[in-house]
Coordinates of C-alpha atoms in Angstrom, one line a residue:
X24 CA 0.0 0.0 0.0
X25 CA 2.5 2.4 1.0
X26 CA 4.7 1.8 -2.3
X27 CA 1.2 2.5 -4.6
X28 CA 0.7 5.6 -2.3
X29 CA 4.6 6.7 -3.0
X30 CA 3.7 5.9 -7.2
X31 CA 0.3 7.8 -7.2
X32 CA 1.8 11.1 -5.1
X33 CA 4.7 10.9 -8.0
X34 CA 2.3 10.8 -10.6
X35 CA 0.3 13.6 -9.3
X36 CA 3.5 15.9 -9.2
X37 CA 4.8 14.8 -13.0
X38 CA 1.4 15.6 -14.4
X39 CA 1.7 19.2 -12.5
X40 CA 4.1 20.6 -15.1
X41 CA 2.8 19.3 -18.5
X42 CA -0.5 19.3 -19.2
X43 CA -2.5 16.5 -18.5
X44 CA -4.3 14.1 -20.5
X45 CA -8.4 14.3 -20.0
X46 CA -10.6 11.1 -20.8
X47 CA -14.1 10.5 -19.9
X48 CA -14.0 9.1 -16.6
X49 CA -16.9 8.4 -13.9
X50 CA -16.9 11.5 -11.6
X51 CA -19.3 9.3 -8.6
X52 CA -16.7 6.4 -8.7
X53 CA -13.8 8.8 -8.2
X54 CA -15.4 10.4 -5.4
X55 CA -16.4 7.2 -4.1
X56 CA -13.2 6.0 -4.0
X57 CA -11.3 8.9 -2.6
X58 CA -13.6 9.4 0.2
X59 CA -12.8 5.8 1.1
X60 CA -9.1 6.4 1.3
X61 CA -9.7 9.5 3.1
X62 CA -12.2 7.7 5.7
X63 CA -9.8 4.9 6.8
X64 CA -7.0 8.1 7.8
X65 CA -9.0 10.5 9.6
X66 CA -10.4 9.1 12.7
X67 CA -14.0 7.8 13.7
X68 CA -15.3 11.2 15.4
X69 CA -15.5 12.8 11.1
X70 CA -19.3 12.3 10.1
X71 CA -19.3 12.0 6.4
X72 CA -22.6 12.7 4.3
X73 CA -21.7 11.2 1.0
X74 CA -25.3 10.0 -0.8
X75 CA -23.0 8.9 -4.8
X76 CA -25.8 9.3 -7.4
X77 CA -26.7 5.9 -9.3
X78 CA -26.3 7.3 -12.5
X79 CA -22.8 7.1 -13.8
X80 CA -21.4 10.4 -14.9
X81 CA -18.8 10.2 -17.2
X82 CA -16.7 13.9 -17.6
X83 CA -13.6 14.6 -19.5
X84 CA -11.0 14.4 -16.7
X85 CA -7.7 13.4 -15.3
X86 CA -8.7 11.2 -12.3
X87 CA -5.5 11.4 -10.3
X88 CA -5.7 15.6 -10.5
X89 CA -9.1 15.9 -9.7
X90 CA -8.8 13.0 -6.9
X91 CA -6.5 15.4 -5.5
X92 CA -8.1 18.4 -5.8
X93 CA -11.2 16.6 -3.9
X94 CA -8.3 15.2 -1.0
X95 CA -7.1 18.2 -0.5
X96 CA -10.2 20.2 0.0
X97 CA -11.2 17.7 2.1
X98 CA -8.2 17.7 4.1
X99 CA -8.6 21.4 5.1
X100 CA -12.3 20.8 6.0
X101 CA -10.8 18.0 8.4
X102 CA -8.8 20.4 9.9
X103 CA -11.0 22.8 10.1
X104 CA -13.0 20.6 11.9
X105 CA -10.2 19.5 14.2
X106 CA -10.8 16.1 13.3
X107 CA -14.3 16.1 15.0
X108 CA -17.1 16.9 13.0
X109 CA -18.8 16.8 10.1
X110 CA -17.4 16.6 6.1
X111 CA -20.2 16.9 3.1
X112 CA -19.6 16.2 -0.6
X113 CA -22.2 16.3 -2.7
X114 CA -22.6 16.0 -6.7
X115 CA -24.9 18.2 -8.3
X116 CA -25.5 16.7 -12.0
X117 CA -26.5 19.8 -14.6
X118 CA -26.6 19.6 -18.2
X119 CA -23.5 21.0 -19.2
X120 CA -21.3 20.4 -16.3
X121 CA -21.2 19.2 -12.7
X122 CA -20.5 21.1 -9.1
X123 CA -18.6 19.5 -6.1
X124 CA -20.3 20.7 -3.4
X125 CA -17.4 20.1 -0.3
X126 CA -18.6 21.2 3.2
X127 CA -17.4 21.4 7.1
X128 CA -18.9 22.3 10.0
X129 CA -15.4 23.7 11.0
X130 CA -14.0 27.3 12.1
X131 CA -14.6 29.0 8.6
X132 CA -12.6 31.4 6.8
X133 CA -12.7 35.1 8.0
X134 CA -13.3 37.7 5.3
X135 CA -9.7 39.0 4.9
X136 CA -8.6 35.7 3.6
X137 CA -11.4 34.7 1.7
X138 CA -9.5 36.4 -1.5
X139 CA -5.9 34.8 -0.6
X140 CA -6.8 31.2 0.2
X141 CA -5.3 30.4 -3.4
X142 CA -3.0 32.5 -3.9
X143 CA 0.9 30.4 -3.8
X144 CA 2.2 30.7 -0.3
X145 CA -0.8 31.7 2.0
X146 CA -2.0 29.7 4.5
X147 CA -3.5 29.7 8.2
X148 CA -1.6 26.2 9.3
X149 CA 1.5 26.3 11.2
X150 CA 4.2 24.5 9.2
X151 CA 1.9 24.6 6.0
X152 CA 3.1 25.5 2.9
X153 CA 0.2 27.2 1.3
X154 CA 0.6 24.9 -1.9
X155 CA -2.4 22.9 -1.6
X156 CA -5.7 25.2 -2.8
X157 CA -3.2 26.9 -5.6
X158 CA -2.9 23.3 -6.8
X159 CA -6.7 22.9 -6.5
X160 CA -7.1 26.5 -8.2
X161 CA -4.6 25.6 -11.3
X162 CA -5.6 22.1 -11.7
X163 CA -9.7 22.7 -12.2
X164 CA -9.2 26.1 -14.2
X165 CA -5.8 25.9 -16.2
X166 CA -6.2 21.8 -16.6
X167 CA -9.6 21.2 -16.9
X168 CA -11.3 24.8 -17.8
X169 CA -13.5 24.6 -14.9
X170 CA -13.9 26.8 -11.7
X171 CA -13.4 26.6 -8.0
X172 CA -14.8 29.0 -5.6
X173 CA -15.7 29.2 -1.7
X174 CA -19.3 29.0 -2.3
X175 CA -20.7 29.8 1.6
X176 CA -18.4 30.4 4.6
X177 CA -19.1 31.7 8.1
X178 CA -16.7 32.0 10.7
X179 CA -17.6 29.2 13.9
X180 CA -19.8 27.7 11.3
X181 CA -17.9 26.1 8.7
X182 CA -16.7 26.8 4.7
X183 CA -18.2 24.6 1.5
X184 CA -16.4 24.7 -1.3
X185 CA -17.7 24.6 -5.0
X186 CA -15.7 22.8 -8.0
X187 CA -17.3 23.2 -11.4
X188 CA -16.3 20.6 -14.1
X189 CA -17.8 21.2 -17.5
X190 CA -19.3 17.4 -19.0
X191 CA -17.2 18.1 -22.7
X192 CA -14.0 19.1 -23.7
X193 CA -13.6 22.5 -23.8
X194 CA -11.4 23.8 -26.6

């Protein structure tokens, strides 16, 4: 497990600096499955409210990019939470594109930072990087021509973030 885990965080860093390849992948199995890996590493007190559509949903993507996007979203909302509370994802299927709806009951983002939270460099955590939602931000708008925004977020109440990933390539 570890030595898969070591491959797929190398492949996620060599497809940073080209541009990645997008095929029509199923966008509830992905979820699915990151969710599980994310589960089994973040203690029993995290609620998660996960209800995957039955309908596949096939979008033009490149699973390990967006699987990260998704992990690391999710990973702040875990810390926001402190590692007890609640995370939401939810998949909201429109004609021409889907949104990730990612929420936490955690301690929200306070206004001054809404506007830096991707920018390269910022960050709230000590010892973090501020890497992780400039990934996100580049990955779903330069890679995959969608958007990423902090839909809602109230301080002592929790943030949800939005990802929107259009169904076809968009040229």
């Amino acid at each position: 497990k570890d030595i898969n885990r070591l491959e797929l965080i190398a492949d996620r860093f060599s497809k940073i600096g080209t541009s990645p390849k997008l095929k029509n992948e199923n966008i509830v199995d992905l979820i699915s499955r990151t969710l599980e890996y994310l589960k089994k590493r973040s203690g029993n007190k995290v609620i998660w409210k996960w209800s995957p559509p039955k309908k596949i949903v096939n979008i033009p993507m490149n699973s390990t990019l967006v699987s990260w996007t998704i992990e690391n979203i999710v990973k702040n909302g875990i810390d926001s939470i402190k590692g007890e509370g609640e995370i939401r994802v939810e998949l909201i299927n429109l004609k021409n594109l889907i949104k990730i709806l990612i929420s936490d009951n955690g301690v929200g983002i306070k206004e001054n930072a809404i506007s830096k939270v991707f920018n390269p460099g910022y960050t709230t955590k000590k010892g973090g990087w501020g890497l992780g939602l400039s990934l996100v931000e580049r990955i779903i708008v330069n890679f995959h021509k969608g958007r990423v925004k902090i839909k809602d977020t109230t301080v002592g109440k929790g943030t949800t973030f939005e990802i929107s990933l259009n169904k076809r390539l968009q040229l």
